[in-house]
XYZ file of C-alpha atoms in Angstrom:
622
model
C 206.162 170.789 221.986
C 207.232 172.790 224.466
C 211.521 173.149 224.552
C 213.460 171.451 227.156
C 214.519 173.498 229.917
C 218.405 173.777 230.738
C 219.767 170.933 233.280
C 220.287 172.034 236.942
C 224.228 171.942 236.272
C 224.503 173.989 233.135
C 221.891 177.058 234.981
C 224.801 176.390 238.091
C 227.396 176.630 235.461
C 225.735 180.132 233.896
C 225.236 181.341 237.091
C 228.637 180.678 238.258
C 230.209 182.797 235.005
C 227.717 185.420 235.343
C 228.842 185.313 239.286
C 232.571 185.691 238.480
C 232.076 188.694 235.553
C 230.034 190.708 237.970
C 233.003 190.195 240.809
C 235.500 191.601 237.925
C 234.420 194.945 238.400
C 231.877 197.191 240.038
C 228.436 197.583 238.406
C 226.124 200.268 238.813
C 223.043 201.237 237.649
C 223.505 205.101 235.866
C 220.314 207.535 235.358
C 219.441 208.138 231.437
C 216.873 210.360 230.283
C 216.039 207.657 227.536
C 215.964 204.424 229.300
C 215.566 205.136 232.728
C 219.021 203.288 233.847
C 221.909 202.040 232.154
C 224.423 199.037 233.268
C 228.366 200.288 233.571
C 230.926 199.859 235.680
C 233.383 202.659 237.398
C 236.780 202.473 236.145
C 237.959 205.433 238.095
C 236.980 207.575 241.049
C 238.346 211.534 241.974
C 236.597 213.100 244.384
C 232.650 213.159 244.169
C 233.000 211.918 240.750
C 233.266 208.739 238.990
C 234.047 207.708 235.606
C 231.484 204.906 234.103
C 232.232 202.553 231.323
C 228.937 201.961 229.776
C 227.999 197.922 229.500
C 226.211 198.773 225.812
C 228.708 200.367 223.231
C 231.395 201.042 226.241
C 231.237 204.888 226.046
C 232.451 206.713 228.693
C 230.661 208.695 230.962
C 232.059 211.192 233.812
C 228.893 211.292 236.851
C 228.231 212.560 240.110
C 228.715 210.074 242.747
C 225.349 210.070 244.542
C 223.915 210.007 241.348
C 225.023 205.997 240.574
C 223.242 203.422 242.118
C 224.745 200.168 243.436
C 223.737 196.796 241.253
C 222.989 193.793 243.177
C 224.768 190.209 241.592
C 223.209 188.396 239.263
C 222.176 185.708 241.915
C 219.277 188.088 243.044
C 218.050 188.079 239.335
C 213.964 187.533 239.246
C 214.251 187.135 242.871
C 210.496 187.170 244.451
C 210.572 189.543 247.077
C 212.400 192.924 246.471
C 212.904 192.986 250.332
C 215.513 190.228 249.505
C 217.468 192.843 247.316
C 221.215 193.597 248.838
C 220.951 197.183 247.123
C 217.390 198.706 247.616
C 217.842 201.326 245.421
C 214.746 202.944 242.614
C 217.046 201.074 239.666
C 217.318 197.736 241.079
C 213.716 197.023 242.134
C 212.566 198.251 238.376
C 214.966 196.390 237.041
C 213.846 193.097 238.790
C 210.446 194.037 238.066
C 211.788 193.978 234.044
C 213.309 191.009 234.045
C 210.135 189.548 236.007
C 207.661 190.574 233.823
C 210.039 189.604 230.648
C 210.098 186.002 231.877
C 206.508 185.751 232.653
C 206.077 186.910 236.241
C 203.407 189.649 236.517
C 203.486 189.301 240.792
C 206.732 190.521 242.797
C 206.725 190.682 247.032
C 208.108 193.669 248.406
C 208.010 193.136 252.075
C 204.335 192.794 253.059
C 203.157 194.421 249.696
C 202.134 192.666 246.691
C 203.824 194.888 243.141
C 201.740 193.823 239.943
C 202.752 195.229 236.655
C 199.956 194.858 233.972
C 200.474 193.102 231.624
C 197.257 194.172 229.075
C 196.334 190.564 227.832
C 194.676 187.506 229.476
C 196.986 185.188 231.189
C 195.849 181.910 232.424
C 196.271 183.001 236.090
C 192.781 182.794 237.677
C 191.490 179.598 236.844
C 190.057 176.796 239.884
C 193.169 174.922 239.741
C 194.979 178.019 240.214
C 192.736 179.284 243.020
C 193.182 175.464 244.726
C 197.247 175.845 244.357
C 196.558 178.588 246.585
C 194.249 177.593 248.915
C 195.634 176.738 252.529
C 198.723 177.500 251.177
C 201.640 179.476 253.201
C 202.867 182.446 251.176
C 206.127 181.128 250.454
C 205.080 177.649 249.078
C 203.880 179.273 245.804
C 204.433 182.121 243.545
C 203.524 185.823 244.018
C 200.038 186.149 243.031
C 196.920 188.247 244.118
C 195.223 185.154 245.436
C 198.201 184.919 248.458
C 197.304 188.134 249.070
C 193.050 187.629 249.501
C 194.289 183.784 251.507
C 196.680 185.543 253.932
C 193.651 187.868 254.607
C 191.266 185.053 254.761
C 193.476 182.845 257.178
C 194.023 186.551 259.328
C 190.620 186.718 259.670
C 189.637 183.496 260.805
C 192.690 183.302 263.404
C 192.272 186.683 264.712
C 188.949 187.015 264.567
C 189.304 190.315 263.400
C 188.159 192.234 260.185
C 190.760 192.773 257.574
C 191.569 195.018 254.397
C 192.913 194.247 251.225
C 194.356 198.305 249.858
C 194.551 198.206 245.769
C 196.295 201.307 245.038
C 198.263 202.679 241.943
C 198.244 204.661 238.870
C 194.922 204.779 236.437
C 195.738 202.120 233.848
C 197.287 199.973 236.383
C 194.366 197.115 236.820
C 193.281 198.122 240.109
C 189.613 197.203 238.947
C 190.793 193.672 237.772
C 192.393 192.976 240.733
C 189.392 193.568 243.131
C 188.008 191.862 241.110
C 190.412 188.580 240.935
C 190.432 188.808 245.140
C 185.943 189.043 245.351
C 186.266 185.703 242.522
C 188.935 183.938 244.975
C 186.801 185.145 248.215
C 183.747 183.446 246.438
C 185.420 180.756 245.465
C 187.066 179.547 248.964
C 184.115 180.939 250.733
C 181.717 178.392 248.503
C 184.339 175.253 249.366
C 184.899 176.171 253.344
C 183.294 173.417 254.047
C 185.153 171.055 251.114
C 187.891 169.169 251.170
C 190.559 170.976 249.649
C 191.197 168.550 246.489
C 193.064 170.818 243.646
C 192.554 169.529 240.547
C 195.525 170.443 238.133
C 194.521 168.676 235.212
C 191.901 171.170 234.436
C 193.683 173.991 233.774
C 197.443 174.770 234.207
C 199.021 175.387 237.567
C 201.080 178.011 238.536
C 204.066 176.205 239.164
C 206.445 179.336 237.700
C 207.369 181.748 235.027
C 208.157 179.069 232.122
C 204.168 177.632 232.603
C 202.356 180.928 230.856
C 205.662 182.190 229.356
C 204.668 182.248 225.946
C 201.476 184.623 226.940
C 203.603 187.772 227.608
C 205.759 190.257 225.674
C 209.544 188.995 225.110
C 210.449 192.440 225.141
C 210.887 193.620 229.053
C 209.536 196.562 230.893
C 210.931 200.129 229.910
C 212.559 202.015 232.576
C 211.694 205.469 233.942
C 208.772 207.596 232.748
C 207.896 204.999 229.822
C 207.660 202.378 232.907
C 205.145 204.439 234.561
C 203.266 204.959 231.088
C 203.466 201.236 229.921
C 204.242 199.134 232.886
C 201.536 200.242 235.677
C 202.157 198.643 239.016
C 199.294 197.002 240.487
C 197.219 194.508 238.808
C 196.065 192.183 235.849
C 194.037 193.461 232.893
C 192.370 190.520 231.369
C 188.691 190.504 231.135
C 188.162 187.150 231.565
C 186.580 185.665 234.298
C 188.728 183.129 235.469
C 186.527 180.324 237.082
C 185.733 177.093 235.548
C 182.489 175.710 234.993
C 182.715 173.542 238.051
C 183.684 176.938 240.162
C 180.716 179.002 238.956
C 177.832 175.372 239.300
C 179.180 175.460 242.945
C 178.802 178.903 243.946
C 175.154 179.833 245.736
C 173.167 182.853 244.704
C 174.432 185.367 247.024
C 178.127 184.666 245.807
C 176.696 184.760 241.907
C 175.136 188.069 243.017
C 178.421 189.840 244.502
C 180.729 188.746 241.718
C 177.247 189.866 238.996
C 177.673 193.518 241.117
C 180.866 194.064 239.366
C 179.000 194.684 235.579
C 176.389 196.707 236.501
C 179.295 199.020 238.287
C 181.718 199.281 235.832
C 178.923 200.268 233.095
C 177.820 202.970 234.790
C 180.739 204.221 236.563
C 183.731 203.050 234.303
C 184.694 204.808 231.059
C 187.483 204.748 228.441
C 190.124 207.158 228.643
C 193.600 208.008 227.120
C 195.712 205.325 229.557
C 192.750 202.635 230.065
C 190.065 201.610 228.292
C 188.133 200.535 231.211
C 188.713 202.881 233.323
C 187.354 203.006 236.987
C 185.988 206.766 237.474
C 184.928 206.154 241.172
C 186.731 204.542 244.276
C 184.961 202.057 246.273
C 184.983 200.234 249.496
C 183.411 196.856 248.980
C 183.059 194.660 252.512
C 182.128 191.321 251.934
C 180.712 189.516 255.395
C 181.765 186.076 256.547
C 179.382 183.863 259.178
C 181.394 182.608 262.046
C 181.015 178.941 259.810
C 183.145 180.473 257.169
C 180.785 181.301 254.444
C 179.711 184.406 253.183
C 177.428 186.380 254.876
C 176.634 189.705 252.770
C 178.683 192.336 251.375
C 178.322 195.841 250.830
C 180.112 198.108 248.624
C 180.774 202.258 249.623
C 181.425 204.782 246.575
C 183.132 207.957 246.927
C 184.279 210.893 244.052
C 182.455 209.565 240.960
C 183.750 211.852 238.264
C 179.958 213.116 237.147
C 181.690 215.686 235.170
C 182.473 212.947 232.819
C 178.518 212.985 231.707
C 178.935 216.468 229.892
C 182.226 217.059 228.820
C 185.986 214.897 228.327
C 188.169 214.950 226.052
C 187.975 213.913 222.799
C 190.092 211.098 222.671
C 188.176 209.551 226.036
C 184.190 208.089 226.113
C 181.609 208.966 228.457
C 180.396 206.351 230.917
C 180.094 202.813 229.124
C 176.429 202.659 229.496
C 175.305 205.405 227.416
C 177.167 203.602 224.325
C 175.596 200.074 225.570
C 171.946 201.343 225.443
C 172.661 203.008 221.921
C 174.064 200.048 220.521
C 171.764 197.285 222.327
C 168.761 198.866 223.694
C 166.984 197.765 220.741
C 163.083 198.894 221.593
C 163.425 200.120 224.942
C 165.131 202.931 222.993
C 162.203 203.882 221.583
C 160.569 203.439 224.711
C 163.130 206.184 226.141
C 162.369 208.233 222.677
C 166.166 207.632 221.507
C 165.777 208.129 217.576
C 169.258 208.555 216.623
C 172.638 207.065 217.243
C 175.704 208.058 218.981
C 176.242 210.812 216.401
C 173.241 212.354 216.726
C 173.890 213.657 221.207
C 176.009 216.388 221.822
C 177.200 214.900 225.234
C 178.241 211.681 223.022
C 179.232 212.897 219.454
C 182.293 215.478 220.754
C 184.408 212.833 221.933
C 185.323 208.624 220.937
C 182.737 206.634 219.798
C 184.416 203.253 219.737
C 187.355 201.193 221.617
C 189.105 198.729 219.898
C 188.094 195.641 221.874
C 184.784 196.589 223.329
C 181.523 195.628 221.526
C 179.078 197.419 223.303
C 176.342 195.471 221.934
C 177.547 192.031 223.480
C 178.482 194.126 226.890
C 174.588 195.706 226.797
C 173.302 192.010 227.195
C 176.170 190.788 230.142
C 174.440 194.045 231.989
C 170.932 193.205 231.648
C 172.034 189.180 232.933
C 173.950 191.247 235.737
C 170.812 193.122 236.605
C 168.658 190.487 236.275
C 171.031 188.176 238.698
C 171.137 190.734 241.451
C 167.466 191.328 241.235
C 166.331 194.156 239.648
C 162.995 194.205 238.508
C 162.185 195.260 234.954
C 160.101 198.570 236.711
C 163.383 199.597 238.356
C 165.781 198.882 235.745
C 163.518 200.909 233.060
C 164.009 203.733 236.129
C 167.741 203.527 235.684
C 167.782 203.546 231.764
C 165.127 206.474 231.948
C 167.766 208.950 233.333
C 170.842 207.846 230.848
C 168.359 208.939 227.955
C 167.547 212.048 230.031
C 170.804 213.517 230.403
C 171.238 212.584 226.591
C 167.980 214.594 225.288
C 168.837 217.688 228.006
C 172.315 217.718 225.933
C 170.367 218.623 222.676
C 168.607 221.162 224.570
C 169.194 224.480 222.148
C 169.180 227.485 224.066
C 169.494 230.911 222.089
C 169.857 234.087 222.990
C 167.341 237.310 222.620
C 168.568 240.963 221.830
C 169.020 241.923 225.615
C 170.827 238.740 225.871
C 167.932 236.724 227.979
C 168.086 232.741 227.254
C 165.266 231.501 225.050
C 164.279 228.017 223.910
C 163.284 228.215 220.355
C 162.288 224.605 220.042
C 160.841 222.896 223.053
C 160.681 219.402 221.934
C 163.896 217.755 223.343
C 162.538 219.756 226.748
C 159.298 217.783 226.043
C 160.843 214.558 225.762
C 162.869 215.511 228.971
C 160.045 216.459 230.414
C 158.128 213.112 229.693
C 161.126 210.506 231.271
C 161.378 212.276 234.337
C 157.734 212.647 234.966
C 157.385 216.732 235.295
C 155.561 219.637 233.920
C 156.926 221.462 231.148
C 156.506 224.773 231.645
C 157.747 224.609 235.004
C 161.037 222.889 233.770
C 161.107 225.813 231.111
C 160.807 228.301 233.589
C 163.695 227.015 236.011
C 165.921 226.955 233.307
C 165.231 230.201 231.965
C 163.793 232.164 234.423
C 164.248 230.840 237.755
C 162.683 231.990 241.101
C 165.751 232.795 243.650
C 165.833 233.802 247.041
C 166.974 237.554 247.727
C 166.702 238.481 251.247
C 163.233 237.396 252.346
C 161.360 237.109 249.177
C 161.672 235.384 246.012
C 162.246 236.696 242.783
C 162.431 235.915 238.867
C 166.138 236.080 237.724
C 166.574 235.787 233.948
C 169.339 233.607 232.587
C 171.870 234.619 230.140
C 172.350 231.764 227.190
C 175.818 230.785 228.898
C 174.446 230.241 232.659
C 171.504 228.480 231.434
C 173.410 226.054 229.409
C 175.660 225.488 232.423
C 172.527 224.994 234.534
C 171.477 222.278 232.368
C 175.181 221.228 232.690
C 174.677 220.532 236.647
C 171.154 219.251 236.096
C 172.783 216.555 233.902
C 176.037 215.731 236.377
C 173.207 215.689 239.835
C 170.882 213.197 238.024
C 173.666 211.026 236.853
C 175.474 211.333 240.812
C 172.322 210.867 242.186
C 170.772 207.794 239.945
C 174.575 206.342 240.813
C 173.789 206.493 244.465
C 170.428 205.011 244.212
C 171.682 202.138 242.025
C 174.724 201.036 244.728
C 172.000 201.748 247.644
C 169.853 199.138 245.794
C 172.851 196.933 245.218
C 173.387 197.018 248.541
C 170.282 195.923 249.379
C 170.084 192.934 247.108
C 173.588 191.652 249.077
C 172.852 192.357 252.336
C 171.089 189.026 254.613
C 169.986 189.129 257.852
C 171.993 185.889 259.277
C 174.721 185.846 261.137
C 177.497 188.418 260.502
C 180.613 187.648 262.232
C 183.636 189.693 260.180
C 184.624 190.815 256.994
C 187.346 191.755 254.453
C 187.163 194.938 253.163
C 188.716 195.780 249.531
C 189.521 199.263 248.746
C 189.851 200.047 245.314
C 190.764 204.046 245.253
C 190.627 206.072 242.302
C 193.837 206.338 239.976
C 195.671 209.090 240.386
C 197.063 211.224 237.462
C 198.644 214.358 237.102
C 197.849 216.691 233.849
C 198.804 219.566 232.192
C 195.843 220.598 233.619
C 193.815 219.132 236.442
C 190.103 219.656 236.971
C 188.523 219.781 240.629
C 187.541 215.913 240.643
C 190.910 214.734 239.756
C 192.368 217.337 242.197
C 190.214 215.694 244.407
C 191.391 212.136 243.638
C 194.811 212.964 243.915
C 194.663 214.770 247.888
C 192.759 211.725 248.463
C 195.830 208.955 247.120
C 198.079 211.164 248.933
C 196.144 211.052 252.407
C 195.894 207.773 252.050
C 199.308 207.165 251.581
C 200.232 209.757 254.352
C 197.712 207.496 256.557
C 199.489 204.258 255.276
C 202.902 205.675 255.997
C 201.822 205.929 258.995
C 200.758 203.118 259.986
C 203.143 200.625 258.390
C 206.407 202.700 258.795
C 206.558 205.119 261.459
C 204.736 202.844 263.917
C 206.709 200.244 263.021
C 209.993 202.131 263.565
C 208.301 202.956 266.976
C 208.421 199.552 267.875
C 211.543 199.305 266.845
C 212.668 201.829 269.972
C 210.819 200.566 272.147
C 212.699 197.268 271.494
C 215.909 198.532 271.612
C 216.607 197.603 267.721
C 219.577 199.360 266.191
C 218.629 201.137 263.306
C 218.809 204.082 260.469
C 215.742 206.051 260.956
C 214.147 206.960 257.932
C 211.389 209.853 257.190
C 208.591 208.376 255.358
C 206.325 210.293 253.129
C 205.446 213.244 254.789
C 206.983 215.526 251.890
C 203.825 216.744 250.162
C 202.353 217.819 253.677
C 202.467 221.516 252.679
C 200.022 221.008 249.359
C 197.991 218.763 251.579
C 197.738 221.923 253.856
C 197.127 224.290 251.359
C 194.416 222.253 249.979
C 192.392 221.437 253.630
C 193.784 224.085 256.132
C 190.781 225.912 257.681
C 190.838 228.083 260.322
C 193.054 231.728 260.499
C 194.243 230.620 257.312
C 191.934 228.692 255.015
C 193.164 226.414 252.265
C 191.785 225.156 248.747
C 188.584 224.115 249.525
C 187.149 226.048 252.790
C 187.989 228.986 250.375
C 185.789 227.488 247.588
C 183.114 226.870 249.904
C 183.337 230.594 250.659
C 183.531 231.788 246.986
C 180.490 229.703 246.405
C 178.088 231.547 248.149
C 179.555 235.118 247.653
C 177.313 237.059 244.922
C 179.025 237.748 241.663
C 181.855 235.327 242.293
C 184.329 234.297 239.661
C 187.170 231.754 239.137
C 189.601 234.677 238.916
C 188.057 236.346 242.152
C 188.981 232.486 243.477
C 192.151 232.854 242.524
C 193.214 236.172 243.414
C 191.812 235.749 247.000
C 193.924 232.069 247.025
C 196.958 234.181 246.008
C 195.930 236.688 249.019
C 196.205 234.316 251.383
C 198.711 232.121 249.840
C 201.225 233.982 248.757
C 203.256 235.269 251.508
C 206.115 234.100 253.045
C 205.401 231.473 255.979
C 206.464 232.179 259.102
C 210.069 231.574 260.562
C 210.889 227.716 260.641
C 207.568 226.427 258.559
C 207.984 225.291 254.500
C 207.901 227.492 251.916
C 204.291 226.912 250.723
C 203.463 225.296 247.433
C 203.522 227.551 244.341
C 200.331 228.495 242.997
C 199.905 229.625 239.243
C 196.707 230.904 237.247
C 196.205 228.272 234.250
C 193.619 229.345 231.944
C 191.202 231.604 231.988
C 192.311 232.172 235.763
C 192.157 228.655 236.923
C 194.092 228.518 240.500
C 196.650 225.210 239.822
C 199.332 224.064 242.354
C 202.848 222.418 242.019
């Protein structure tokens, strides 16, 4: 039985003591390299400096002023929108995101954005009562949650008449995946009852009436501050796996609905993966538009894919997977691996046995047969999903290619039978496939030539074989996604949900996530935009008094250095040119970046970013 809650007039009473001991003296929030910030209160002031009683174990600490950060009363305390903060300071919005998630509340406002902290469990947030509390709902009549979010964009859309976008951004780990996928289920869901009355039943599930209803589903233990925050307590979305609709929910919804929310499987198999922060791990961004007919209900939906990390396919690291399918046809393919000539297990492909094997939490087998429903639901026939299966064991038999090397250090193949079996999927000849591996016809000039390989550039050609038939089979599979969503009635408008690739920052960063990471920031640079300085703009041209602030146009020099072309060419015009220059290394990259890069910029422009060879001459950038 669940303990009785305080009366109204002893929480008044608290609140009121907590009220006067925060009056007493003057908190502030002080930086620590262990915790992130630390309560205390200034005793004394000389100068720029202040002397700060600590609030745990009262030592004494002598700080620079600017460096202490102003603590809002306790009345603000778990307050739902961080725009209602007195003190909008970095300290005081994590620390109302900690005491938040410690009493239960994943969702905090701040301003028009929705801040999620993930919280790496199931919570019972997603279920058709909880999707009714919302429905029709203003935002402030319930608690933060992703479904206000996908119901203000619903209600935009159907006022306005105009298309709308739903941005998911944040850190990898942070449940950027789960939460496209919680707005699609509450899209489907309210697109399936437009036409119903709007009749929540609460009895079926529990309703999201606050913190103290799924309480005793999270940690007790609050969010760490600083760089364990960012590590542990990822803003953006939920976790959980499961699907959150009720049985009623998923009777009601038609085919096409079944079919958009069944896309979601079949995507994250073959372009999600485990790695060190998430063990579902989006490794591609997408764009997913899902129609509406002017009546309300859904129309069609298509989904757009950008920067799949194909890399992934051949080499990781080895505490990260490849993508989820190749483990979920091992375990489950049962005889269609024979069919694809798969003889051995996990331990027996080099592209599979370097790295993990198995993530706590993920049975491959039992996620093998939710992939071949999903396919089946969305309509691929058994022809075409043999097609897709055919080049996963493909790049898996090209791995155990063995390439040797003669006395005058041409590539051989001593044993052609893992080429034969490559050979056989993909429907070509062998010795032709022999020959382009190890000595391949090239263009020189006018005429064509044999070039032999050395045993390093013909394993890397295999390499690239591997990551273009993955990319390419990727494509193909969203096309025919695509395909199976799209209808030719009525299309009136849509909401768009962008789910961009995590951004992370390594010791060292290959080209994909380099990639990735200019693409989060031009985004954001775009955002900035859009949602500050345009709004300040409006602000002048009302004649609103106001601070002016610069937003986020402080990494514009790396964003030049990566995309400037012209006089001066950046990161990847350079690459372009490298590419096609004979005899071309990455330290004859990196000395020409250097060239170019080095110098000092002209009178009144940035100092440009400093660039470093990692590695083996690898050009990096900080």
């Amino acid at each position: 039985m669940p303990a009785s809650r305080p009366s109204q007039s002893a929480e008044a009473a608290r609140a009121a003591a907590a009220q006067a001991e925060f009056n007493e003296k003057k908190w502030v929030w002080v930086p620590d390299d262990k915790d992130g910030y630390l309560a205390g209160w200034v005793v004394h002031e000389e100068d720029d400096v202040g002397e700060v009683v600590m609030a745990a174990g009262g030592e004494i600490r002598k700080l620079p002023l600017y460096a202490l950060s102003k603590m809002n009363p306790p009345k603000f305390d778990r307050v739902d929108d961080i725009a209602d903060l007195t003190f909008l300071n970095e300290a005081s919005v994590v620390h109302n995101l900690r005491l938040r998630y410690g009493s239960g509340s994943i969702y905090t406002y701040s301003g028009l954005f929705l801040v999620a902290v993930n919280p790496y469990q199931t919570l019972p947030l997603y279920s058709d009562a909880i999707v009714h509390q919302y429905r029709g709902k203003r935002r402030d009549e319930n608690p933060p949650h992703i479904f206000a979010i996908a119901e203000r964009a619903w209600v935009n859309m159907g006022e306005e008449r105009e298309n709308q976008s739903i941005l998911i951004t944040g850190e990898s780990g942070a449940g950027k995946t789960e939460s496209t996928k919680k707005v699609i289920q509450y899209l489907a869901a309210i697109a399936t009852d437009a036409h119903a009355p709007i009749t929540p039943s609460h009895s079926q599930s529990p309703s999201l009436a606050g913190p103290a209803s799924f309480n005793a589903m999270v940690p007790t233990v609050g969010l760490p501050r600083s760089s364990s925050f960012r590590k542990h307590g990822k803003a953006t979305s939920v976790s959980g796996s499961g699907s959150g609709f009720s049985l009623n929910a998923k009777a009601r919804l038609g085919l096409l609905e079944r079919q958009i929310l069944q896309a979601n499987p079949i995507l994250e198999a073959f372009g999600n993966a485990q790695t060190q922060r998430n063990n579902n791990s989006s490794r591609f961004g997408k764009f997913i538009r899902i129609s509406f007919s002017p009546d309300g209900s859904i129309a069609g939906a298509n989904i757009d894919w950008y920067l799949l990390e194909k890399s992934r396919v051949v080499v990781r690291s080895e505490a990260e997977r490849s993508f989820h399918v190749f483990y979920q046809l091992m375990e489950g393919g049962g005889s269609l691996k024979e069919t694809l000539l798969l003889d051995g297990g996990v331990e027996d492909y080099e592209y599979l046995n370097k790295s993990r094997r198995e993530v706590d939490g993920i049975d491959d087998r039992e996620e093998w047969s939710l992939l071949k429903n999903a396919l089946d639901t969305v309509g691929f026939t058994a022809a075409e999903q043999l097609d897709l299966f055919r080049i996963v064991a493909a790049v898996l038999h090209i791995g155990n290619i063995v390439i040797t090397s003669t006395r005058s250090d041409d590539a051989m193949m001593p044993d052609p039978s893992q080429a034969e079996r490559v050979c056989h999927l993909l429907g070509i000849p062998l010795t032709e496939f022999t020959k382009a591996v190890l000595r391949p016809r090239v263009l020189a000039g006018r005429e064509w030539v044999t070039q032999a390989r050395t045993r390093q550039q013909a394993l890397d050609e295999l390499s690239a074989l591997c990551k273009t038939l993955y990319e390419k089979s990727f494509g193909m599979l969203v096309d025919r996604i695509n395909r199976a969503l799209d209808r030719p009635s009525s299309k009136s408008t849509f909401i768009g949900v962008l789910d961009i690739a995590g951004f992370e920052i390594f010791d060292i960063n290959g080209y994909e996530q380099l990639l990735i990471n200019y693409t989060n920031e031009k985004l954001q640079q775009f955002f900035n935009h859009h949602m500050f300085v345009l709004e300040q703009e409006e602000y002048a041209r009302e004649a609103i008094e106001w601070d002016y602030v610069n937003f986020g146009l402080d990494l514009q020099p790396t964003i030049d250095l990566i995309e400037t072309s012209g006089v001066t060419i950046g990161v990847l015009s350079l690459l372009d040119e490298e590419c096609i220059m004979p005899k071309a290394t990455d330290l004859t990259f990196t000395n020409k970046l250097h060239a170019i890069w080095a110098s000092e910029p002209p009178a009144g422009e940035e100092a440009h970013p400093v660039i470093y060879s990692g590695p083996e001459g690898h050009a990096a950038t900080e």
